[in-house]
Amino acid sequence: MATEKNNPSADKKSSKPTGIPSMTERFGAREKDGIVRCDACPVLCRIRPERSGACGRYANVKGELARVDPLVLLENSLDSDSEVVPFVDSSSEWDGNLIQQGTFVTAIGAGTTYPDYKPAPFIVATQYDKVETVTVVSEGIFSYCGVKIKLDTDKHLGAEQADVLCDGQRIGHVTTTEYGSPMLSLGGVNHLTGGSKREGKVTCNAIMALCNRQPVELVVAGGCSMVVQAGHAPIIDGVPEKHMRVGCGSATIGIFAEQWHGHVDEVIVIDEHITGVLSEHQAGRCLGMKPSGIRIRGRRSTPGRYFNVANPGQGWGGTDINDPFSIIESIDDNVACSGSRVLMTTTTGEESIYCVLDEKLQPVKAAMPDAVQIVVDRIRENCEPSLCSVLFVGGAGGSLRAGVTENPISLTQSVKETLTRVTMGGAPVYVWPGGGITIMVDVTRMPENSFGYVPTPAIVAPIEFTLSRDRYTAMGGHVDFIQSLEEIRDYYGDSAQSNSWNPKNPWPLK
Ligand code: SF4
């Protein structure tokens, strides 16, 4: 529930020192019996006193509409490339405090204007490096949005295109696996709006939770169950993943071949996708290794590189095998030698076995020599920690642009020409080529809990457009609604939340 602290409208309506209208005037209207109507989304909630609207983002505090969450400002005291600000004049001493080099008004807590032709909630003028800049901030309502999730694991999650379920509802699917990382595509307008009401609601809740870095339980149809949380290791079938693979089986052979040379006669790196066989591989040939006579199952792609050695599964290297010897199809007694030393491992080094061929040319497990163990350990050392990466993808190419300019195509063109910078909660975004403004952002670079929802259903996400004031004027921006940073600070007072800028992000005004 909102408090007076984060409701500047409630305590300042009669003494508001700036030209900023109250929240009720900007985002709604007063009705009889102390009810306020919220116009910030198509639901148009009528909110009774001391209650909140359907999304929980707006409330009625003392008969005034209030945004429940505070406006988030990013404070940058570290930007050494911006204009040098003297700590003190020559007649006084430095008090030990760093001078703030800049403040960036994010859209988090700024609110949304609806319908879209109204100017965005805040159009903020600031100066950076002697350039007058304008930042247009709004909590965009995204009906066309979803998340792409990368899971660093060599485990098989399920078949490509398999449904991904949350609370029994289809909310997305398994998409193409990237290097060492299965990927999920969740959400999107078809799951948000094209299925049952419950499917849309569950999809919306899951996207919001994932973007707010909360753990979400997912099930792949015909595959595994998992817990996904941005910035944490995935938990697959109840087991937290530790490491992603160093590469495919062939790459692992290529990387470590020289370090194995002389210590083993054969290395087989088992991998669901590309299993490598050292003596046959180009790396082994370059080192002058002799064929071992061990022939493995699967389809030979090129020398020493095999596909489909086993079915996908939760066993060695993302296959369904737990007995590594089961992928040996034959051992050629015209080529193989008794006493040959064979290492079988996976691309993470988490599973490995060392064996020696006996007189009947059968592999017999043996103690792994230190020199071989060092290289297996090095595979593991080269595997990065397993993480879930959650990227929000949304299309801001539609009506949201009208809050920035009367001529929305000029904003799209300006973004494409990189004259306008797009950020989300101050974090950099990737803008897709082609039409519209389709953006993608790593949610861990944004302030926590940046995302909300409205029950239409759609995701609410902060978005900021920053450009020079001259260009903003030239593109037909809502220049009459520009406010200074000081006006916004005065209006919000202590109710705004100042966060330190994440120095891993570029400073949005730069
Ligand atoms: S759902 Fe939220 S944003 Fe939409 S009208 Fe209701 S309170 Fe306002």
CSV table of N, CA and C in Angstrom, one decimal, residues 1-3 6 34-38 43-62 64-69 453 455:
chain,number,residue,atom,x,y,z
A,1,MET,N,0.8,-1.2,0.0
A,1,MET,CA,0.0,0.0,0.0
A,1,MET,C,0.9,1.2,0.0
A,2,ALA,N,0.5,2.2,-0.7
A,2,ALA,CA,1.3,3.5,-0.8
A,2,ALA,C,1.2,4.2,0.5
A,3,THR,N,2.3,4.9,0.8
A,3,THR,CA,2.3,5.7,2.0
A,3,THR,C,2.4,7.2,1.5
A,6,ASN,N,5.8,8.0,-0.3
A,6,ASN,CA,6.1,7.9,-1.8
A,6,ASN,C,4.8,8.4,-2.5
A,34,GLY,N,-14.8,10.1,-2.5
A,34,GLY,CA,-13.3,9.9,-2.3
A,34,GLY,C,-12.7,9.0,-3.2
A,35,ILE,N,-13.4,8.5,-4.2
A,35,ILE,CA,-12.8,7.5,-5.2
A,35,ILE,C,-12.0,8.3,-6.2
A,36,VAL,N,-10.8,7.7,-6.5
A,36,VAL,CA,-10.0,8.2,-7.6
A,36,VAL,C,-10.0,7.2,-8.7
A,37,ARG,N,-10.1,7.7,-9.9
A,37,ARG,CA,-10.0,6.8,-11.1
A,37,ARG,C,-8.6,6.8,-11.6
A,38,CYS,N,-8.0,5.7,-11.9
A,38,CYS,CA,-6.7,5.6,-12.5
A,38,CYS,C,-6.8,5.4,-14.0
A,43,VAL,N,-7.4,-0.6,-18.0
A,43,VAL,CA,-8.3,-1.1,-17.1
A,43,VAL,C,-9.2,-0.1,-16.4
A,44,LEU,N,-8.6,1.1,-16.2
A,44,LEU,CA,-9.3,2.3,-15.7
A,44,LEU,C,-9.9,2.0,-14.3
A,45,CYS,N,-9.1,1.6,-13.4
A,45,CYS,CA,-9.6,1.2,-12.0
A,45,CYS,C,-10.2,2.4,-11.3
A,46,ARG,N,-11.3,2.2,-10.6
A,46,ARG,CA,-11.9,3.2,-9.7
A,46,ARG,C,-11.4,2.7,-8.3
A,47,ILE,N,-10.6,3.5,-7.7
A,47,ILE,CA,-9.9,3.0,-6.5
A,47,ILE,C,-10.5,3.8,-5.3
A,48,ARG,N,-11.0,3.0,-4.3
A,48,ARG,CA,-11.6,3.5,-3.1
A,48,ARG,C,-10.5,4.0,-2.2
A,49,PRO,N,-10.9,4.9,-1.2
A,49,PRO,CA,-9.8,5.4,-0.3
A,49,PRO,C,-9.0,4.3,0.4
A,50,GLU,N,-7.8,4.6,0.4
A,50,GLU,CA,-6.8,3.7,1.1
A,50,GLU,C,-6.8,2.3,0.5
A,51,ARG,N,-7.2,2.2,-0.7
A,51,ARG,CA,-7.1,0.9,-1.4
A,51,ARG,C,-6.1,1.0,-2.6
A,52,SER,N,-5.7,-0.1,-3.2
A,52,SER,CA,-4.9,0.0,-4.4
A,52,SER,C,-5.7,-0.5,-5.6
A,53,GLY,N,-5.1,-0.2,-6.8
A,53,GLY,CA,-5.8,-0.6,-8.0
A,53,GLY,C,-5.4,-2.1,-8.3
A,54,ALA,N,-6.0,-2.6,-9.4
A,54,ALA,CA,-5.9,-4.0,-9.7
A,54,ALA,C,-4.4,-4.5,-9.9
A,55,CYS,N,-3.6,-3.6,-10.3
A,55,CYS,CA,-2.2,-4.0,-10.6
A,55,CYS,C,-1.3,-3.9,-9.3
A,56,GLY,N,-1.9,-3.2,-8.3
A,56,GLY,CA,-1.1,-2.9,-7.1
A,56,GLY,C,-0.1,-1.8,-7.2
A,57,ARG,N,0.0,-1.2,-8.4
A,57,ARG,CA,1.0,-0.1,-8.6
A,57,ARG,C,0.5,1.3,-8.3
A,58,TYR,N,-0.8,1.5,-8.2
A,58,TYR,CA,-1.4,2.7,-7.9
A,58,TYR,C,-2.3,2.5,-6.7
A,59,ALA,N,-2.4,3.6,-5.9
A,59,ALA,CA,-3.3,3.5,-4.7
A,59,ALA,C,-4.0,4.8,-4.5
A,60,ASN,N,-5.0,4.8,-3.7
A,60,ASN,CA,-5.7,6.0,-3.3
A,60,ASN,C,-5.3,6.4,-1.9
A,61,VAL,N,-4.5,7.4,-1.8
A,61,VAL,CA,-3.9,7.9,-0.5
A,61,VAL,C,-4.5,9.2,-0.2
A,62,LYS,N,-5.4,9.3,0.8
A,62,LYS,CA,-6.0,10.5,1.2
A,62,LYS,C,-6.7,11.2,0.0
A,64,GLU,N,-6.1,11.0,-3.1
A,64,GLU,CA,-5.2,11.3,-4.2
A,64,GLU,C,-4.6,10.0,-4.8
A,65,LEU,N,-4.4,10.0,-6.1
A,65,LEU,CA,-3.8,8.9,-6.7
A,65,LEU,C,-2.3,8.9,-6.4
A,66,ALA,N,-1.8,7.8,-6.1
A,66,ALA,CA,-0.3,7.7,-5.8
A,66,ALA,C,0.3,6.5,-6.4
A,67,ARG,N,1.5,6.6,-6.9
A,67,ARG,CA,2.2,5.5,-7.4
A,67,ARG,C,2.9,4.8,-6.2
A,68,VAL,N,2.6,3.6,-6.1
A,68,VAL,CA,3.0,2.9,-4.8
A,68,VAL,C,4.6,2.8,-4.7
A,69,ASP,N,5.2,2.6,-5.8
A,69,ASP,CA,6.7,2.4,-5.7
A,69,ASP,C,7.3,3.8,-6.0
A,453,TYR,N,3.1,-5.2,-13.8
A,453,TYR,CA,2.1,-5.7,-14.8
A,453,TYR,C,0.8,-4.9,-14.7
A,455,PRO,N,-3.4,-5.9,-15.5
A,455,PRO,CA,-4.2,-7.2,-15.8
A,455,PRO,C,-4.8,-7.3,-17.2
